[in-house]
Each structure stands twice: as C-alpha cells, then as structure tokens.
mmCIF file of C-alpha atoms in Angstrom:
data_model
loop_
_atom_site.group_PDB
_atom_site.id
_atom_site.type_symbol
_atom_site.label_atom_id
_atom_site.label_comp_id
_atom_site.label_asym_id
_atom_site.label_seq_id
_atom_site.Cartn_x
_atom_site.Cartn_y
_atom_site.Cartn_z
ATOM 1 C CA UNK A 1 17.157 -0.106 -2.911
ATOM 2 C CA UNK A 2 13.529 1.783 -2.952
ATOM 3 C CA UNK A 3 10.751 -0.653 -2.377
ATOM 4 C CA UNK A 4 9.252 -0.514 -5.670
ATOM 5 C CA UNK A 5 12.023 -2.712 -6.593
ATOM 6 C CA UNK A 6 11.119 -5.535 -3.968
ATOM 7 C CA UNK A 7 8.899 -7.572 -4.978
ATOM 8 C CA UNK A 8 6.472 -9.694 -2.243
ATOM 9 C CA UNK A 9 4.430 -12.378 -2.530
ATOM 10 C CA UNK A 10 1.373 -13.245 -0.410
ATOM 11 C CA UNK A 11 -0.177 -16.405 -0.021
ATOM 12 C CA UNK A 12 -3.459 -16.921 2.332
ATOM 13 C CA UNK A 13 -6.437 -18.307 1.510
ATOM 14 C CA UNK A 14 -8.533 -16.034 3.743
ATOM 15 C CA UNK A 15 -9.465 -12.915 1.117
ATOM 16 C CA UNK A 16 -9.941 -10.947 3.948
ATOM 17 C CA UNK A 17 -6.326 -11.395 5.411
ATOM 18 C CA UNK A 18 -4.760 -11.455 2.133
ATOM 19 C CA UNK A 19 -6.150 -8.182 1.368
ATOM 20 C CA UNK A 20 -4.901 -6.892 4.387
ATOM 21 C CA UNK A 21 -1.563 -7.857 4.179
ATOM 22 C CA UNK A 22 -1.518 -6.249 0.664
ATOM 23 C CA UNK A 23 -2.580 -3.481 1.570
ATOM 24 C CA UNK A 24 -0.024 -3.016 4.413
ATOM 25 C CA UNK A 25 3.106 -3.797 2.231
ATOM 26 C CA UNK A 26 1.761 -1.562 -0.571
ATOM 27 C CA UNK A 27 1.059 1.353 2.097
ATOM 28 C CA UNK A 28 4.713 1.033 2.683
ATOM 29 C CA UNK A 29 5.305 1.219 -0.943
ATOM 30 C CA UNK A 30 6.612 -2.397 -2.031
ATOM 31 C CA UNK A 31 4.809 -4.074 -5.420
ATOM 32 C CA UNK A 32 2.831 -7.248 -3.922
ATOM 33 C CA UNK A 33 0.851 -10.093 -5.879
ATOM 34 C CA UNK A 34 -1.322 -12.548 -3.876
ATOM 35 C CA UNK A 35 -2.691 -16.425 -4.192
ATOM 36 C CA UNK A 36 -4.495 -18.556 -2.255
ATOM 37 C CA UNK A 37 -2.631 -22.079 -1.418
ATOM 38 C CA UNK A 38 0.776 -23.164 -1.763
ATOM 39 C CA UNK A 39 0.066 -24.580 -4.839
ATOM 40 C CA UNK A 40 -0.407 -21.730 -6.705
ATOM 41 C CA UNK A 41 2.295 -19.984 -4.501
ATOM 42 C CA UNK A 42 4.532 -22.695 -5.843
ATOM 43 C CA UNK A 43 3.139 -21.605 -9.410
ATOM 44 C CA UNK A 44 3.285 -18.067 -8.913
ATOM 45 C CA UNK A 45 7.517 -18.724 -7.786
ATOM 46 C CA UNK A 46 8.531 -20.997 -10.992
ATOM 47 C CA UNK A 47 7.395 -18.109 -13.186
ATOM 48 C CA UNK A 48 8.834 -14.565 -11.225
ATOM 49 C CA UNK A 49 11.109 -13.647 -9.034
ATOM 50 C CA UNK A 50 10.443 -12.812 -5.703
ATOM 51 C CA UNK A 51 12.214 -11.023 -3.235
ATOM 52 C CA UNK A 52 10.333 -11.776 -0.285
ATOM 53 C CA UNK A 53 7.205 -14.557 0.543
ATOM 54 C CA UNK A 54 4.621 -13.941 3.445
ATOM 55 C CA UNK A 55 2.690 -16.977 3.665
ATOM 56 C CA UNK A 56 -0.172 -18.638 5.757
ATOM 57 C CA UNK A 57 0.698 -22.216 7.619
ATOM 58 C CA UNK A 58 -3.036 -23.595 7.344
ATOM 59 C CA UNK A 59 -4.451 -23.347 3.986
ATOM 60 C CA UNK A 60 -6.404 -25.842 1.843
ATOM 61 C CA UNK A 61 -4.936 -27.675 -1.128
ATOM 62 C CA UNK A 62 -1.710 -27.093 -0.271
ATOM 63 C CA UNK A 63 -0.479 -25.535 3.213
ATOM 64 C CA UNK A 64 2.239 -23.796 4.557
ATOM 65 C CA UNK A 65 4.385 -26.080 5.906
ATOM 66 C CA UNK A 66 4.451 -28.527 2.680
ATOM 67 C CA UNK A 67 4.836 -25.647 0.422
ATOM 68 C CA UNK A 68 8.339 -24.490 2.187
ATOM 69 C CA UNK A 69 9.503 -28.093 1.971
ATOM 70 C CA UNK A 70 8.719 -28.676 -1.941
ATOM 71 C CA UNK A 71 10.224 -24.846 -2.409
ATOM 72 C CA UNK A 72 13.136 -25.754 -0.529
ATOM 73 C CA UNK A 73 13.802 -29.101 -2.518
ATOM 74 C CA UNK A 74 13.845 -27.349 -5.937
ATOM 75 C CA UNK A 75 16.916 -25.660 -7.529
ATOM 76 C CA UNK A 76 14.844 -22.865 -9.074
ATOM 77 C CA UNK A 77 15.530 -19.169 -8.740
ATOM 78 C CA UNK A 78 13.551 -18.981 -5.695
ATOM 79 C CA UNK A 79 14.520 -21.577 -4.069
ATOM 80 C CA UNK A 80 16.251 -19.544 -1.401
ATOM 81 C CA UNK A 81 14.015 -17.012 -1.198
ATOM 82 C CA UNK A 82 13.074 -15.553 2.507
ATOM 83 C CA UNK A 83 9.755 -17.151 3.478
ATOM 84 C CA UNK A 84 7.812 -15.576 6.472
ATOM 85 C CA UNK A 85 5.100 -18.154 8.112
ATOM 86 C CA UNK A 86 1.747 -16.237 9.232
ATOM 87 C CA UNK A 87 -0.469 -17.602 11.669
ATOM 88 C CA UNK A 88 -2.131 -17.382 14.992
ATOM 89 C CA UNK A 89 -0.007 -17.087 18.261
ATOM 90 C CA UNK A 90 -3.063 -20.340 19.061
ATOM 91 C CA UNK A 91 -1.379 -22.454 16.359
ATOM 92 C CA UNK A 92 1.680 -23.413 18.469
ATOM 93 C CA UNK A 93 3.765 -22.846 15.983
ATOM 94 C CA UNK A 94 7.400 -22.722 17.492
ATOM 95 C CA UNK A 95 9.737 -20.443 15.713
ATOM 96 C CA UNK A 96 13.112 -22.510 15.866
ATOM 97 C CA UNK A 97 10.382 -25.677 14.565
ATOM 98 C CA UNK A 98 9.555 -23.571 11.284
ATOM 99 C CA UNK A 99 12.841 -22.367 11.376
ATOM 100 C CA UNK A 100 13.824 -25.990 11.027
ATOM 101 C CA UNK A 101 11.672 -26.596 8.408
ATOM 102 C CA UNK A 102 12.530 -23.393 6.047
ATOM 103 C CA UNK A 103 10.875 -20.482 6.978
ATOM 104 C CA UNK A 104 12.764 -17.214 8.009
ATOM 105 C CA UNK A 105 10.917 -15.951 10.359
ATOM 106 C CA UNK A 106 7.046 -16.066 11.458
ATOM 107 C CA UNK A 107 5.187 -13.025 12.054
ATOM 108 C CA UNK A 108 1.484 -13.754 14.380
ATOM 109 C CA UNK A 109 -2.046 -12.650 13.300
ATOM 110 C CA UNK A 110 -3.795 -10.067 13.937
ATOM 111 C CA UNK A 111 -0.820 -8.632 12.374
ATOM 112 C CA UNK A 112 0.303 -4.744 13.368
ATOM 113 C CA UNK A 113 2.459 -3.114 11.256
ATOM 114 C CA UNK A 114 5.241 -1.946 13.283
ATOM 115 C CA UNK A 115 5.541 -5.932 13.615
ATOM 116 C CA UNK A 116 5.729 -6.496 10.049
ATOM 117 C CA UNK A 117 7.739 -3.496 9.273
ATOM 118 C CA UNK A 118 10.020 -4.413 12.043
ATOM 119 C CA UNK A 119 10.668 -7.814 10.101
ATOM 120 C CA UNK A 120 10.962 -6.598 6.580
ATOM 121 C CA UNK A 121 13.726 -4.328 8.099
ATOM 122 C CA UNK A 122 15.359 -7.465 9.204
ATOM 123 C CA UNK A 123 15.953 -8.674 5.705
ATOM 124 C CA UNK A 124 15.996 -5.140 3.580
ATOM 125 C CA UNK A 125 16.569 -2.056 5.359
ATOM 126 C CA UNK A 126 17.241 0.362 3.282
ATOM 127 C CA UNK A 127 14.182 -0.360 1.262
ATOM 128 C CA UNK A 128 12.435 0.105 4.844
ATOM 129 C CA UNK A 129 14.250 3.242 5.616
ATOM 130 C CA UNK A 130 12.910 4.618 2.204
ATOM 131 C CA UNK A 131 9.653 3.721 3.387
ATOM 132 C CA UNK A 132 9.474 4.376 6.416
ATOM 133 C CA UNK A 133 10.353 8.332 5.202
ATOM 134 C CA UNK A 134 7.745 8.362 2.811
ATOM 135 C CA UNK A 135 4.908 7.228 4.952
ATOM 136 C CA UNK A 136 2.809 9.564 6.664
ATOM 137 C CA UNK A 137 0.004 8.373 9.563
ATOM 138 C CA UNK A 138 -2.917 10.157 9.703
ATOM 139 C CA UNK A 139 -4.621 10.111 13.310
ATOM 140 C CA UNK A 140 -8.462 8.714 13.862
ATOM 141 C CA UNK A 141 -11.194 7.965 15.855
ATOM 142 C CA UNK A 142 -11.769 4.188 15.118
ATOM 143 C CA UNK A 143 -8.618 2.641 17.026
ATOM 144 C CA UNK A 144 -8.573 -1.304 15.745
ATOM 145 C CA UNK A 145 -9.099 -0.320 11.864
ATOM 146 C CA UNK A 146 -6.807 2.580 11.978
ATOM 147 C CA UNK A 147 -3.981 0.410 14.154
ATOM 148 C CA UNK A 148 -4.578 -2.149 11.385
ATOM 149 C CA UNK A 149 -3.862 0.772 8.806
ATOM 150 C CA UNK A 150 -1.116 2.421 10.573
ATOM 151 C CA UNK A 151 -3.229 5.580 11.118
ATOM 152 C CA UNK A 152 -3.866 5.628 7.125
ATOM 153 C CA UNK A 153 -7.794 6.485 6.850
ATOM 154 C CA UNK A 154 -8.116 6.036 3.556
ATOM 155 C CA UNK A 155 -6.492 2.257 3.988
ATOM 156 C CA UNK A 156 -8.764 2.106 7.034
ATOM 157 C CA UNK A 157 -12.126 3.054 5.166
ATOM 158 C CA UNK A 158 -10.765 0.281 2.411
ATOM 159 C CA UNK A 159 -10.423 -2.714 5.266
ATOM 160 C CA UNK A 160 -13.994 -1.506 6.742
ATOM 161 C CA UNK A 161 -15.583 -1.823 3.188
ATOM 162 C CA UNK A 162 -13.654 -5.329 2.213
ATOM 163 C CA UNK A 163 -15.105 -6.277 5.846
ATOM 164 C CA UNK A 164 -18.549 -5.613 5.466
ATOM 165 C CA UNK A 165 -18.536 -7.297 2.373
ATOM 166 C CA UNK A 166 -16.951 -10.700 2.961
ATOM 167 C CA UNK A 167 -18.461 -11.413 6.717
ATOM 168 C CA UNK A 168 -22.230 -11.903 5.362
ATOM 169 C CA UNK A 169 -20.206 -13.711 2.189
ATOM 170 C CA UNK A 170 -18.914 -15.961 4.309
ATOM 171 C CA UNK A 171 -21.871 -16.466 6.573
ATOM 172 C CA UNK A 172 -23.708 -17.505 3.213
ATOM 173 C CA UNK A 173 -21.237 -19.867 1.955
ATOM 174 C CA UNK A 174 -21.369 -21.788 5.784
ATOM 175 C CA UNK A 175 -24.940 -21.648 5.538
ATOM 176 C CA UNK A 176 -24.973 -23.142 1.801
ATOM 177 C CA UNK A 177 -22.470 -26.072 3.003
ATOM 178 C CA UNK A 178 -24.309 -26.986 5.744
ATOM 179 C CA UNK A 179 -27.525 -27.141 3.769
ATOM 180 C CA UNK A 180 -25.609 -29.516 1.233
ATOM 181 C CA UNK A 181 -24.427 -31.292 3.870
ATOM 182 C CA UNK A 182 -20.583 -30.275 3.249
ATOM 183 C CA UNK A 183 -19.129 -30.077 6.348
ATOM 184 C CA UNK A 184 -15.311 -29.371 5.414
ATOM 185 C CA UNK A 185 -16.289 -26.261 3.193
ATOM 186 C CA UNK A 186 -18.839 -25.161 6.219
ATOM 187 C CA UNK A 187 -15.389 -25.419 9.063
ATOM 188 C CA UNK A 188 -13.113 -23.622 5.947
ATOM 189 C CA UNK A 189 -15.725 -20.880 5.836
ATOM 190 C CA UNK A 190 -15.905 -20.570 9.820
ATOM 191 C CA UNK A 191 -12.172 -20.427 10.228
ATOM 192 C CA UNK A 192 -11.938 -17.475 7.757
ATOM 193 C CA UNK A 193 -14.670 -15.678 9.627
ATOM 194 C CA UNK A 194 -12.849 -16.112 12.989
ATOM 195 C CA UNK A 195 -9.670 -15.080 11.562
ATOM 196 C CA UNK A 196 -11.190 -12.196 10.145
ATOM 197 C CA UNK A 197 -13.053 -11.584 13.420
ATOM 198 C CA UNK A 198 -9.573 -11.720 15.057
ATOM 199 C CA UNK A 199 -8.072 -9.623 12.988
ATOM 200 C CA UNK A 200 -10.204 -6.411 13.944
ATOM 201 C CA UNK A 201 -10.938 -6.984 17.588
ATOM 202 C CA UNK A 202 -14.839 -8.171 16.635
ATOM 203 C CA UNK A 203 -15.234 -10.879 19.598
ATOM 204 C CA UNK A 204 -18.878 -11.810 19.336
ATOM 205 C CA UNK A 205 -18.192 -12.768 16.017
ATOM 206 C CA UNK A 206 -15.130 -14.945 17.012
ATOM 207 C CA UNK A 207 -16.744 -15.904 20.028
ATOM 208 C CA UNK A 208 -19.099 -17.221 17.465
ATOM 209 C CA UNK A 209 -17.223 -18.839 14.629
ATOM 210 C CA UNK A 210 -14.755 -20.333 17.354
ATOM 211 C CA UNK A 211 -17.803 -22.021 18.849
ATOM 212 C CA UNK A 212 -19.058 -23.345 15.400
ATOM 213 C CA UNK A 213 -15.698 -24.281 14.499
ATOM 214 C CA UNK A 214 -15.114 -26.486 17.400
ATOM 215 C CA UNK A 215 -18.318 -28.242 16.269
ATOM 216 C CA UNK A 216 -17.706 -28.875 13.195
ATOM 217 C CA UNK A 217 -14.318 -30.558 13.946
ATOM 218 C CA UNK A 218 -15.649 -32.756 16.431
ATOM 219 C CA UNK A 219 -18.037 -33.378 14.477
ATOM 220 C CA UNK A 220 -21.165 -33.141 16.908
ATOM 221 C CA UNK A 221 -24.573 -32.089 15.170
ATOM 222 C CA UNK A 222 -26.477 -31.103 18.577
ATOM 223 C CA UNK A 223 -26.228 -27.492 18.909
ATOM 224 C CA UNK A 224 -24.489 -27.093 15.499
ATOM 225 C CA UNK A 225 -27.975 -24.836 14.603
ATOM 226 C CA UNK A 226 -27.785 -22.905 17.584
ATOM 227 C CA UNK A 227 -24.179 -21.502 16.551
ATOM 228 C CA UNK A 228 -24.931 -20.813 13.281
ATOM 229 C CA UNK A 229 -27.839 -18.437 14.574
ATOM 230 C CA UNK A 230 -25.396 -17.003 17.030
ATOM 231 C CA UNK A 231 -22.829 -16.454 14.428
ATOM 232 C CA UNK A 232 -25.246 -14.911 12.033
ATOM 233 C CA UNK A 233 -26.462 -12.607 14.904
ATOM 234 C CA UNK A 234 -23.358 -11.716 15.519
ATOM 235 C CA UNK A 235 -22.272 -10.554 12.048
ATOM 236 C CA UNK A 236 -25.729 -8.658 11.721
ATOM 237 C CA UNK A 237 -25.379 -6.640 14.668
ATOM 238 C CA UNK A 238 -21.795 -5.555 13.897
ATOM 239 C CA UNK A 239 -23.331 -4.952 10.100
ATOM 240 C CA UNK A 240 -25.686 -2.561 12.023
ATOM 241 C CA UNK A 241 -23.511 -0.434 13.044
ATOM 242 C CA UNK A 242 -22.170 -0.369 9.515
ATOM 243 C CA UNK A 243 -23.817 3.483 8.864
ATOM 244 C CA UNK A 244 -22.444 4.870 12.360
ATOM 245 C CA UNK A 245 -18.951 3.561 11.640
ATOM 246 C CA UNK A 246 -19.112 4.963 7.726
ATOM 247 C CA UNK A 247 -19.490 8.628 9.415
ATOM 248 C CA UNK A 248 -16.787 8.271 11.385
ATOM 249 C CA UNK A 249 -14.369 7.227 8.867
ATOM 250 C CA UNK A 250 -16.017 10.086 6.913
ATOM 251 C CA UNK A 251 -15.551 12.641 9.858
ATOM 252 C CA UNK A 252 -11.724 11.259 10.266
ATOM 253 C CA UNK A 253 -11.422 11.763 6.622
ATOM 254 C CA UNK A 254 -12.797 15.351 6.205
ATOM 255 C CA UNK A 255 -10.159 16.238 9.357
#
C-alpha cells in the first residue's frame, strides 16, 4: 500500500500547527485534509473515509478528548478509525489515560518527524517503507526549521513564510480582543502564539505569550499591558531578522 492511498485527517485549531503537520505527512507522500475543532472533524468523518486521524486535545468548540468519545459511540465507518492525540508534553496527558479514552497513540508537540514517522509505521508500514524510499533530505544551515522539515528546504522556506505571516496575525487579533474587552478570544490567540513559538525553538516569544497567557487565565489586569508590549517586542524583533533568515534559506536553496 503506497501512501497516496492513505488518507489522514488533521484536526488543530492552531493554523500554524495544522499547516505543519500537513506539510510533514504530505512530504512523506500521504493525501491529508485539515479542520479546526472536533466538530468539524466529526463532520469531516461522517462524509469520507479516513485511514488515519491526528488530532489536537485542546481546541475550542469542540476538543479532543470529547471528539474521540462521540466518534467512538457512533457505528459509522470511522468509528474505529486510529486516532493519534497531539499536544504538549506540559499538558499531562498520560498515554494509558487517552488510551483509555480512545486514542491510539499520542505523539508531543513540537513534533519531529522521525517521531511521527516512527508512529505512522506503527499502524502502516509498508506505506512508510514506500515513503521513507522516496524521500530525500536536503542538508541546511537553519537547524530548528530544517529539523521541523526533515532537511527539506523548500518545506523549510514554506514554514518560515506561514510563520512570519501568522505571528503579527495573531498579535493583532490579541490586541483587537483585548481592546473589545474579550478576554477568551485574547488567551485563544496567546496559546496559538506560544504553541507556535514552541514549535520552532522562538523562546522570547513563548517566554512572552506564556506570561500573557497565565494572565489572562487568572484573570489579573495589573501587568496584563506590560506583556502584551513584551510579546509584541518579541515577535518584532524575531520579524527583524526576517531578511537575514530569507538569504539563508535562499543560500541553502541555491546549494
């Protein structure tokens, strides 16, 4: 079984992340589609078949662990379909716990790919094998982006660009919330940035958004300012160094 043939589902509601995931499985070759909550996971596995279902514990709308247990309860065509939990090693999520409540397995952002290759070979490896000959690395200069990519430059220069666009996205939607006085959409907009910032290694940034985070679940106003400035220092000095970075990717590509 090649794996074209496999078809994976991704659900996170961090665009970022998502992207990154699909990016991995597709550099390995397997078709992916994405969503962003259980609930439209839940959609998205009444209408196709699925042969495999990476999904994020904390989401809004509908999370992780609520999703597996109203998948689980159906007697549709996926219903037994292999269901990977993602989150952070932080979480405390125990494996034998989600394996208790229907996942497969759990895989632990920032996620590598020998990690994740490592578990699709678990539940299809032939289709890995098949993969695993067709994909080349490439070597570079720019170690957390290219790790991320598995050496691939050109999937490396693709995560830089989707990163430099959604940090100062995000920034502005936290900024927007707070102004509006919307706290919950201000701590869902922080999270994403400091999984994002965890992701590729940027620790001012999650320094940051984990400091503004904290805040905004307990709830305390005093100082709440004083992060925000931090954070949005801390994603403009990292967007910066956006040109320097650019012509390395461009001198990793032209090797």
């Amino acid at each position: 079984m090649y794996p074209q043939a496999l078809r994976i589902l991704v659900v996170d509601d961090n665009p970022l992340n998502r992207d990154l995931v699909r990016l991995q499985l597709e550099e390995f070759g397997f078709a992916v589609e994405t969503v962003c909550n259980g609930e439209e996971a839940l959609l998205a596995l009444t209408a196709s078949p699925y042969k495999l279902v990476l999904m994020d514990l904390h989401m809004p709308v509908l999370g992780g662990r609520e999703t597996i247990r109203r998948l689980r309860a159906t007697d549709g065509a996926n219903r037994d379909v292999p269901v990977i939990a993602l989150t952070a090693q932080t979480c405390g999520s125990d494996r034998e716990t989600l394996k208790v409540e229907g996942f497969n397995g759990v895989l632990y952002k920032p996620l590598e790919m020998d990690e994740l290759a490592q578990t699709l070979a678990v539940f299809y490896p032939e289709a890995m094998s098949a993969a695993n000959q067709a994909a080349a690395a490439q070597p570079g200069t720019w170690p957390c982006l290219l790790r991320r990519a598995n050496g691939s430059v050109a999937l490396a220069q693709l995560l830089l660009t989707r990163l430099m666009e959604e940090l100062p996205r995000q920034m502005a939607l936290i900024m927007q919330a707070l102004d509006s006085g919307q706290r919950e959409k201000a701590l869902e907009s922080a999270h994403k940035l400091h999984g994002s910032a965890a992701y590729f290694d940027l620790n001012d940034i999650k320094a940051a958004a984990d400091t503004l985070e904290r805040l905004l679940i307990a709830q305390v106003k005093i100082g709440e300012q004083a992060a925000c400035n931090r954070l949005a220092a801390a994603i403009d000095a990292f967007l910066l160094q956006r040109d320097a970075i650019m012509a390395e990717a461009a001198l990793a590509s032209a090797s």
